[in-house]
């Protein structure tokens, strides 16, 4: 028993304070430069850390580059996926395996100022009321810029409406959060890019404090994996799904009340136009509103029962 306690104490003492999860998929041309930048910043910060580089079944020489560089970076761990699983899966499994109290998500495409990672960690360290720090991008440098900017604005405003919170950047890939707080939400993470939207909405929907730190955003190195139509659809769907999961009244009740008001107004018009006669369409609108309101209340009861 004493030996087990000593072992547990040694493992706790050896655990790093920060775990940085770096998904890598076909990043051979710049992944080592990114690792060097992150390692230099963390070494200078004084924080103990581990850098988990996860190769998501790259088809180029990314994995070979990681193994070749591993001896130079003692805090780096190389994890290899045998099939491509998506950045959401990489981040979920990486967070589950993390030993650090603080987990950092970022990308290996040179687009985020990863030298500022210690700054995000420091905010969490100094203020225990904050559970997540998000690097809020001040510019848009991605592909399909003319389409992405209005689409992201719409999705962000939609998320703000549903969560009741101001969100400067809904889907930034650079963020730091308390691992323990994130654990209940990891199973909700989708496989793709919308995992960052999910972790943002999950924290906000459960009244966790978020801090948005303005950051620069640069043109990515290599080829973008973002597919505008598919990924924009997934972002909208994920915001709806997360809000329904945590607060279904926010989604369903406004629609129900709108239909009920419309149905009542149509009924008044029908009676005024034809006394004692209400159109079938009016009844359908009103009954649909009642059904959706009932579903909203039932869904809210299920959520409250699940949380209790």
Coordinates of N, CA, C and O in Angstrom, one line a residue, residues 41 60 153 158 263:
X41 N 9.1 28.4 -27.3 CA 8.3 29.3 -26.4 C 8.0 28.6 -25.1 O 8.0 29.3 -24.0
X60 N 2.1 11.7 -46.9 CA 3.4 12.2 -47.3 C 4.5 11.7 -46.2 O 4.3 10.7 -45.5
X153 N -19.6 34.8 -40.0 CA -20.3 35.8 -39.2 C -21.7 35.4 -38.9 O -22.2 35.5 -37.8
X158 N -25.5 33.3 -35.0 CA -26.4 32.3 -34.7 C -26.1 31.6 -33.3 O -26.9 31.4 -32.5
X263 N -51.0 31.0 -35.3 CA -52.3 30.3 -35.4 C -53.4 31.0 -34.7 O -54.6 31.0 -35.2

